[in-house]
Short mmCIF file of C-alpha atoms and ligand atoms in Angstrom, two decimals:
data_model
loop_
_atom_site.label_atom_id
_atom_site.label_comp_id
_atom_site.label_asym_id
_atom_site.label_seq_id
_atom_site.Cartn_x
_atom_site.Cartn_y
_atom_site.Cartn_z
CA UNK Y 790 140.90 119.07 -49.21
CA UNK Y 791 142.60 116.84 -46.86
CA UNK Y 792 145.52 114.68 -47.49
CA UNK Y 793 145.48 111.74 -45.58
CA UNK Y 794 146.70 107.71 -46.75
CA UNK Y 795 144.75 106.78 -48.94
CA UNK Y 796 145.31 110.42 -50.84
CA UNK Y 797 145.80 109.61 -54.96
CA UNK Y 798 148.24 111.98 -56.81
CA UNK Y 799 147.70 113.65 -60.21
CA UNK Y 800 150.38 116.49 -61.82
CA UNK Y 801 152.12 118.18 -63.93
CA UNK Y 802 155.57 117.34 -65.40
CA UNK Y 803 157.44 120.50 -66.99
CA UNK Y 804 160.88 122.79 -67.07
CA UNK Y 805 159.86 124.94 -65.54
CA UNK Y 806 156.96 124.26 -63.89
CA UNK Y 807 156.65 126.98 -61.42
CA UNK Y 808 154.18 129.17 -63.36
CA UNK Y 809 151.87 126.41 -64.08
CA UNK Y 810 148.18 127.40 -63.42
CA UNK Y 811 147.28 123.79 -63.71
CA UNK Y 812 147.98 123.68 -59.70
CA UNK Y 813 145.20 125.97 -58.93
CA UNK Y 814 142.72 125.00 -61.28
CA UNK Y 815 143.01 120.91 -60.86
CA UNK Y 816 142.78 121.12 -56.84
CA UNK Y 817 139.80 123.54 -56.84
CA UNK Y 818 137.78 121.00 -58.96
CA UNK Y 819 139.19 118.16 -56.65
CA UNK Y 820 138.20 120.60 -52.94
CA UNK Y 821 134.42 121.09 -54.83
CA UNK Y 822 134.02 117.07 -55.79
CA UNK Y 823 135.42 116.41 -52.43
CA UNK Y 824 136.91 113.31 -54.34
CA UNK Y 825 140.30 112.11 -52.56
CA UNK Y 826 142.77 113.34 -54.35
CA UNK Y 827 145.68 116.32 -54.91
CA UNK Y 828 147.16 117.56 -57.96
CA UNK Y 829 151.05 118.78 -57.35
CA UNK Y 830 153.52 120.37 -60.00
CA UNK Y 831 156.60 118.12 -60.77
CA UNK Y 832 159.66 119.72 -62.07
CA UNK Y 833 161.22 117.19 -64.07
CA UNK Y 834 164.53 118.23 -66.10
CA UNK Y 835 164.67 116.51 -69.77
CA UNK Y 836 167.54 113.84 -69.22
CA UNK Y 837 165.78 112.97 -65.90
CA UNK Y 838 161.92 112.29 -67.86
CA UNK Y 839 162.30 108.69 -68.04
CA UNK Y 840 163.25 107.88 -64.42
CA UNK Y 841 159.88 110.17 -63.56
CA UNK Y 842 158.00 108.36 -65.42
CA UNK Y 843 158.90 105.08 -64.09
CA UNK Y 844 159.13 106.72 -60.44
CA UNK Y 845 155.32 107.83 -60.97
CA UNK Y 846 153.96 104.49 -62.22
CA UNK Y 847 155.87 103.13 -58.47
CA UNK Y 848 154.12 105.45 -56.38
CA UNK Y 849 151.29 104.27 -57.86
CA UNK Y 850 150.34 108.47 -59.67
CA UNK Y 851 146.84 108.14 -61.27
CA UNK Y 852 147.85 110.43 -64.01
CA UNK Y 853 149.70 113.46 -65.37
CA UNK Y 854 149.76 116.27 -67.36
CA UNK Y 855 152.95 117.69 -69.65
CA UNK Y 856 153.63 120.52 -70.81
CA UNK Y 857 157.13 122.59 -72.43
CA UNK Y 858 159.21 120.87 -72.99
CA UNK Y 859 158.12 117.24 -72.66
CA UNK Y 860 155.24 116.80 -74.30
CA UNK Y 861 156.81 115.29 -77.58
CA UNK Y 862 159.78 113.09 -75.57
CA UNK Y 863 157.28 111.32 -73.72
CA UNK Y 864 155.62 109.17 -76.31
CA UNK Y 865 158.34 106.82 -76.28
CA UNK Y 866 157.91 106.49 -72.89
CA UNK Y 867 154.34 105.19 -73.10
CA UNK Y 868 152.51 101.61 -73.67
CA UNK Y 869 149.91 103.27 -76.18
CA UNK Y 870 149.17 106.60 -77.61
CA UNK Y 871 145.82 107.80 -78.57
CA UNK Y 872 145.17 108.47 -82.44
CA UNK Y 873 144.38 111.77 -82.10
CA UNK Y 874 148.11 112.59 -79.96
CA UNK Y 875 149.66 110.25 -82.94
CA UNK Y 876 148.36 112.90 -85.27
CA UNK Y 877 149.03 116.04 -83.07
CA UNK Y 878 152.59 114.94 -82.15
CA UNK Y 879 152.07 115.74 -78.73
CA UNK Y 880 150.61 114.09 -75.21
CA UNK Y 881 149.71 116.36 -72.93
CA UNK Y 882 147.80 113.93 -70.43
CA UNK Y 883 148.81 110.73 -69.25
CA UNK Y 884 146.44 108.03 -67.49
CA UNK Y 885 147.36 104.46 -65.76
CA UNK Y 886 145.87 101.56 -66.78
CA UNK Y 887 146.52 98.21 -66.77
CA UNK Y 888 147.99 98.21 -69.84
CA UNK Y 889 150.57 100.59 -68.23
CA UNK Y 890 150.59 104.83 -69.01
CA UNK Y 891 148.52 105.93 -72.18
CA UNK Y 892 148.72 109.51 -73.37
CA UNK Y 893 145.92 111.44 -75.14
CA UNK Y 894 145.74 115.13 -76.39
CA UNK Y 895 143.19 117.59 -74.47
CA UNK Y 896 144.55 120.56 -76.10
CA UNK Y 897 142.83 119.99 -79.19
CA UNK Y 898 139.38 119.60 -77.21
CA UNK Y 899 140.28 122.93 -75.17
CA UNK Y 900 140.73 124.79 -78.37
CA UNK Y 901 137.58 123.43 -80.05
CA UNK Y 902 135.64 124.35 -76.86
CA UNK Y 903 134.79 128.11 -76.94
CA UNK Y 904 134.44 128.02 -81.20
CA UNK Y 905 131.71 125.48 -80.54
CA UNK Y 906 130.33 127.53 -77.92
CA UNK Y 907 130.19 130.65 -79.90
CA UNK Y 908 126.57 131.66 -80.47
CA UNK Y 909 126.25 130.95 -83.92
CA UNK Y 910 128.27 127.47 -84.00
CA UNK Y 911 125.13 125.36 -84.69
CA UNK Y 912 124.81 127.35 -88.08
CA UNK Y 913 128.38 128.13 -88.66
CA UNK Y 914 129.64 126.82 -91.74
CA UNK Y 915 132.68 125.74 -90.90
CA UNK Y 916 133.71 123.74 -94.02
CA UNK Y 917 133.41 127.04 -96.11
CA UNK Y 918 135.71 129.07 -92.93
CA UNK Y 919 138.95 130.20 -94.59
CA UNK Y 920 141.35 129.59 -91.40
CA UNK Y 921 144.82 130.79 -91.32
CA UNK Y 922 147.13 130.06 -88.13
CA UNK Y 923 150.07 131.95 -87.34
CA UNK Y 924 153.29 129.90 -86.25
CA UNK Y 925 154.41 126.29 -86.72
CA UNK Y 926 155.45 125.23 -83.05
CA UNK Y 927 153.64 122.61 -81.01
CA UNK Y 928 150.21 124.51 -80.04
CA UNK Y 929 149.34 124.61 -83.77
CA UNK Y 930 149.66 121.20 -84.28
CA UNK Y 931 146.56 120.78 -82.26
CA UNK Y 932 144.81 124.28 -83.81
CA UNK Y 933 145.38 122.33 -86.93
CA UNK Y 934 143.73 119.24 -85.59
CA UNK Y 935 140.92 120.70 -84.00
CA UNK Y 936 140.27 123.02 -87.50
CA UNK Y 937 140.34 119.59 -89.03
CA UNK Y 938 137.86 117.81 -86.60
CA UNK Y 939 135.49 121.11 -87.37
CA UNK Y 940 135.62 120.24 -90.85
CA UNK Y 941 137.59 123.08 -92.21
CA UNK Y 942 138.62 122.21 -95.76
CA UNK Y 943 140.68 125.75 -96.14
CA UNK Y 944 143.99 125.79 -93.25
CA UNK Y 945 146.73 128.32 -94.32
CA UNK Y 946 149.87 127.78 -91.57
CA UNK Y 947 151.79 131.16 -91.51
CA UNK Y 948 155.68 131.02 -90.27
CA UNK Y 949 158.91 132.58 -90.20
CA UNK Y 950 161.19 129.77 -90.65
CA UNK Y 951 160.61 127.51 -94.33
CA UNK Y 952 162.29 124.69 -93.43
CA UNK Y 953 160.08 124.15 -90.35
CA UNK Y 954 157.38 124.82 -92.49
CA UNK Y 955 158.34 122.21 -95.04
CA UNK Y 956 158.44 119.95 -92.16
CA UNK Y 957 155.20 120.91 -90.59
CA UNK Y 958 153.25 119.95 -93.88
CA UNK Y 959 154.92 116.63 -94.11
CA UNK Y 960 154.23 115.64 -90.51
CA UNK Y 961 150.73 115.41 -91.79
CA UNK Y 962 150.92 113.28 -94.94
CA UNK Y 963 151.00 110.10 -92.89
CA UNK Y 964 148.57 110.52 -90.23
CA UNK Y 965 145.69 109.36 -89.85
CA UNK Y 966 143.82 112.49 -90.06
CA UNK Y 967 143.79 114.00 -93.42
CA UNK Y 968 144.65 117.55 -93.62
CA UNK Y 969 143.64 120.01 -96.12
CA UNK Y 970 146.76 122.28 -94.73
CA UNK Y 971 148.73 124.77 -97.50
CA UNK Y 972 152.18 126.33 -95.70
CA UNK Y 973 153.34 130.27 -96.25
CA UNK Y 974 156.57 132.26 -95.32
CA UNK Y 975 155.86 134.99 -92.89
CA UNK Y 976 156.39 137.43 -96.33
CA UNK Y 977 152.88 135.85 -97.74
CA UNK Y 978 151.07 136.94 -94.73
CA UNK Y 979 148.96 139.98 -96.04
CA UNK Y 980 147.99 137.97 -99.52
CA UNK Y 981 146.83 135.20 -96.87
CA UNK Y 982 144.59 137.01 -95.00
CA UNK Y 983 141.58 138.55 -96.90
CA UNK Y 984 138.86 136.66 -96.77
CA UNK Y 985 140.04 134.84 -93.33
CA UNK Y 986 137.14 133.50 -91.30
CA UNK Y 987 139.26 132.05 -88.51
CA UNK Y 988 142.24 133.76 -87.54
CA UNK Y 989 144.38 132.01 -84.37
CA UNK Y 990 147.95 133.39 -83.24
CA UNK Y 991 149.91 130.52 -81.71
CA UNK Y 992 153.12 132.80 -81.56
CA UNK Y 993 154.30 133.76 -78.49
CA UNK Y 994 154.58 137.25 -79.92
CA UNK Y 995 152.27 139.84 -77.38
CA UNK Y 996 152.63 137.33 -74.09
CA UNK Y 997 153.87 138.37 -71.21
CA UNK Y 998 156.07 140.65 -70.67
CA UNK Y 999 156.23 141.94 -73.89
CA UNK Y 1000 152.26 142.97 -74.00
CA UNK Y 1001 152.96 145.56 -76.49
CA UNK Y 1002 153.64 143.23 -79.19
CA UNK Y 1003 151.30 141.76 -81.77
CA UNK Y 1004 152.32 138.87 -84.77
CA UNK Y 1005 149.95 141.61 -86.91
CA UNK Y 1006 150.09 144.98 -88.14
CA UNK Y 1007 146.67 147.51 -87.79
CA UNK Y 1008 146.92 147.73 -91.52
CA UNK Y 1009 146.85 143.82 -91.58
CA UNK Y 1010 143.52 143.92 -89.88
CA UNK Y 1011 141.97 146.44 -92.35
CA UNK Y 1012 140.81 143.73 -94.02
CA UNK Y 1013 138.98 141.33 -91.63
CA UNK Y 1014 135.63 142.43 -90.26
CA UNK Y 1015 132.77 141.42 -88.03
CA UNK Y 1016 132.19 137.97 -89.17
CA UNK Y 1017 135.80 137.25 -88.28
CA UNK Y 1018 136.54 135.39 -85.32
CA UNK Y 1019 140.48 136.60 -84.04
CA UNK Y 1020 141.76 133.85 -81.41
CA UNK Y 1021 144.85 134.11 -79.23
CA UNK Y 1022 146.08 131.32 -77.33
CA UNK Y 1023 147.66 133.51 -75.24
CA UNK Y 1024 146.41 134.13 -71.95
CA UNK Y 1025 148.73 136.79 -70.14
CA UNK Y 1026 147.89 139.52 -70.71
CA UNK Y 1027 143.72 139.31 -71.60
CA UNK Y 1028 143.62 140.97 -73.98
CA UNK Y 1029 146.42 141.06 -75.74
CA UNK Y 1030 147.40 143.94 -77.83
CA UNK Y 1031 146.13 141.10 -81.03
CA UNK Y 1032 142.96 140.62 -79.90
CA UNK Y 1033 142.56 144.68 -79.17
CA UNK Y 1034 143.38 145.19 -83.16
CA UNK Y 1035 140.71 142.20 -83.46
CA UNK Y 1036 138.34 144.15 -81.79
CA UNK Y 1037 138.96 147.61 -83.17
CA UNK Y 1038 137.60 146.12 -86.41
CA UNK Y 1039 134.93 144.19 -84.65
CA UNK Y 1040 135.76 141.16 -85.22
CA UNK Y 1041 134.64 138.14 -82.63
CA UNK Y 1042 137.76 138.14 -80.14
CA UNK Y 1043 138.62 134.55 -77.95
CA UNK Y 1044 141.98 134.30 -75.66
CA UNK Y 1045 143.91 131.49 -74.43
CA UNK Y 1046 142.43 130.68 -70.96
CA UNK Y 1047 138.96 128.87 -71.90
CA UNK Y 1048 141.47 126.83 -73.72
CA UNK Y 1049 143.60 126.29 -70.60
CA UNK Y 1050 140.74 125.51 -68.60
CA UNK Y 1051 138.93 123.35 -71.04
CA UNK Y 1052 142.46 120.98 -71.67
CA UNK Y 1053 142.11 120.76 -68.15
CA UNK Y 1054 138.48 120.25 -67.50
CA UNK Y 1055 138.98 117.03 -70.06
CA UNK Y 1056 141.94 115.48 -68.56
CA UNK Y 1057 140.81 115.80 -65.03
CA UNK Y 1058 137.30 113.78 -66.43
CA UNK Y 1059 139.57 111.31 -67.72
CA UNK Y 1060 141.04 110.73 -64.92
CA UNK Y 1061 138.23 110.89 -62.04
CA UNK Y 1062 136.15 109.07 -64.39
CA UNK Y 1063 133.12 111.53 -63.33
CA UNK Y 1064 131.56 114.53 -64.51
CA UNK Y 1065 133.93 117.56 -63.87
CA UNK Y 1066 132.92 121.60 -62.63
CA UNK Y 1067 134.14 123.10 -65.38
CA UNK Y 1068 133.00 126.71 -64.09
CA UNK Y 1069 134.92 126.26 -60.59
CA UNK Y 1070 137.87 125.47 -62.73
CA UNK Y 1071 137.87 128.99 -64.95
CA UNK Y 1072 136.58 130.59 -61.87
CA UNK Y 1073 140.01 129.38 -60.05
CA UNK Y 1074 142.27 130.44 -63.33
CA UNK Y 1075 140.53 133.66 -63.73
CA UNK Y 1076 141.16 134.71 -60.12
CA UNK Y 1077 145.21 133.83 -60.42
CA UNK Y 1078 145.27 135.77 -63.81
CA UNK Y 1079 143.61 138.45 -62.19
CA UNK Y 1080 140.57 138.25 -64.99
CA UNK Y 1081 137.27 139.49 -64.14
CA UNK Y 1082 134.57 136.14 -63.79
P1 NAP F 1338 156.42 126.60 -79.64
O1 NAP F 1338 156.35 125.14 -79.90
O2 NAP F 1338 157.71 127.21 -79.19
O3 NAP F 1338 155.94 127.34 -81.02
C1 NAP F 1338 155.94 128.74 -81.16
C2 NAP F 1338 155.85 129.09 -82.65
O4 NAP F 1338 155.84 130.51 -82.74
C3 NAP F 1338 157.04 128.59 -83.47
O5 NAP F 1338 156.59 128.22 -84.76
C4 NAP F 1338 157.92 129.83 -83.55
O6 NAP F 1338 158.72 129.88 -84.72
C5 NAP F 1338 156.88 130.91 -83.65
N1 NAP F 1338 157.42 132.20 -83.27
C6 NAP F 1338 158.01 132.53 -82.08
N2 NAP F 1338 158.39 133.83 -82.11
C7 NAP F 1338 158.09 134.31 -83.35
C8 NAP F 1338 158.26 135.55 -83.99
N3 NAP F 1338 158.83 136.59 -83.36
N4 NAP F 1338 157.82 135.68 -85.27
C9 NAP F 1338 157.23 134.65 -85.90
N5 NAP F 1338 157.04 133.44 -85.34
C10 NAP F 1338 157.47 133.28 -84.08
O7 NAP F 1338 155.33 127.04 -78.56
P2 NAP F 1338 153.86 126.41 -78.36
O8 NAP F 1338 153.92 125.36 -77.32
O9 NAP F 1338 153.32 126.10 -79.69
O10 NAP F 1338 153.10 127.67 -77.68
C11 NAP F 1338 152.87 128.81 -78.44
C12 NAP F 1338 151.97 129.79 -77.67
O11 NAP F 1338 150.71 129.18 -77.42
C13 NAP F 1338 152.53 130.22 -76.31
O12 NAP F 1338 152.23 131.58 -76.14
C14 NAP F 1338 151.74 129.37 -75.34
O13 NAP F 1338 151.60 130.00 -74.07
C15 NAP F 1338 150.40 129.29 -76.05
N6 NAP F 1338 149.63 128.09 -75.65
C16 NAP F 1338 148.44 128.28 -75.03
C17 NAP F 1338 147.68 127.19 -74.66
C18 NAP F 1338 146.36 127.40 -73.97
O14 NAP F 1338 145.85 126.46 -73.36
N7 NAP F 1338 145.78 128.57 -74.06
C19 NAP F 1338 148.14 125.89 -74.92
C20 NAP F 1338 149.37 125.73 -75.58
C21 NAP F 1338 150.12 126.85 -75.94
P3 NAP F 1338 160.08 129.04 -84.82
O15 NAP F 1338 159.66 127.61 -84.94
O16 NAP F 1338 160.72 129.58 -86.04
O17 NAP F 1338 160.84 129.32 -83.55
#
């Protein structure tokens, strides 16, 4: 990659930003397309997000990426916002157009990516899946859209905090995605779970550096089996001690980083407005997270 002129700039906005693997993965894609372009972290503080944005559309920034904590406080900052990030509550990639910056959701796509990819997806009944998601913080918003878009008709949200939780259900009665979603306290967990045919942790509870943490009990696994499929958003450490009770009962265990790559793999198409390599972006991610390819 060489950065000359006529060199276009795409990021990421965050606090902190520093750990972002978005870095490594965007500008591997952009070295193998040979397309003219670089993809730089931008540590923005909250009070300072406005100015940013303003300062990016200036310079003239093709588009950006958000993540903790802006990705809700930015939609007031924007001239449209797709449907899908109206229901999700959250923009996680930004694009120019002449119409000024519009913000989408690629989470929900990088989610959906590696259940659709799982090797019995095309006969997977998916509106008969019992799916319960643990936590009520930003990342389920988009496990509960994507569960939608697969047609679940069964979501049980699991969380330690009611009022959140009373919150969380309401966000959805005006959106324009319908949601078949029932809320528990944490205490309703094990009468949740038999009978789960999607489990997905969105808890940070087993990341980094606390890998010897899980959201679940071994006894609360007793009664999922092989036909369960465990996922973990998390990516550091792969596996996490979650997905290691997943697979002690041999259930069908996913992690975080297809996600990661796959939110990335869609924004960067949006952007470049070409056909993206997908596998030189997971091969770049699994090589910082140390992850066999
Ligand atoms: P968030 O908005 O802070 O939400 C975290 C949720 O977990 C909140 O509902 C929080 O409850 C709950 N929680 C935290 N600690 C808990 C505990 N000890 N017991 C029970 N519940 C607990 O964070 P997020 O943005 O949704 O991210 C959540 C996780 O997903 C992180 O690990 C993140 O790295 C991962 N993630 C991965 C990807 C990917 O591409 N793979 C993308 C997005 C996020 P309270 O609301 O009560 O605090």
């Amino acid at each position: 990659m060489q950065i000359q002129g006529t060199t276009k700039l795409l990021g990421v906005m965050g606090d902190p930003v520093e750990h972002s693997l978005s870095p490594a993965m965007h500008n591997a894609a952009i070295a193998h397309l040979g397309v003219d372009y670089v993809y730089l972290p931008f540590p923005v503080k909250p009070a300072k997000l406005a100015t940013a944005v303003a300062g990016l559309a200036a310079i003239g920034v093709k588009g950006f990426n958000l993540t903790i904590p802006h990705k809700q406080a930015i939609i007031p900052l924007l001239s449209e916002v797709s449907p899908l990030a109206q229901s999700v509550g959250a923009v996680n990639t930004v694009y120019w157009t002449e119409r000024g910056w519009l913000g989408t959701n690629t989470d929900v796509a990088g989610f959906l990516a590696p259940l659709r990819s799982l090797n019995q997806s095309p006969n997977r009944d998916w509106k008969h899946t019992k799916v319960v998601i643990l936590g009520a913080g930003g990342a389920a918003r988009a496990v509960v859209a994507g569960c939608r878009e697969l047609g679940c008709t069964e979501i049980h949200l699991v969380g330690r905090n009611r009022d959140k939780l009373a919150a969380f259900a309401a966000s959805w009665l005006n959106t324009p995605i319908s949601v078949p979603l029932t809320v528990h306290p944490w205490e309703e967990l094990s009468m949740v779970l038999p009978e789960t045919g999607l489990l997905v942790n969105t808890t940070p509870i087993g990341m980094y550096p606390q890998v010897e943490r899980s959201p679940l009990t071994d006894a609360d696994f007793t009664c999922l089996n092989s036909q369960t499929i465990v996922y973990d958003l998390i990516y550091t450490p792969s596996p996490t001690q979650f997905l290691q009770q997943a697979k002690a009962v041999g259930a069908i265990a996913i992690d975080g980083s297809e996600m990661l790559v796959q939110q990335g793999a869609a924004a960067l198409k949006i952007w470049l407005e070409q056909p993206v390599p997908v596998e030189v972006m997971r091969q770049a991610l699994h090589q910082k997270l140390g992850l066999a390819t």
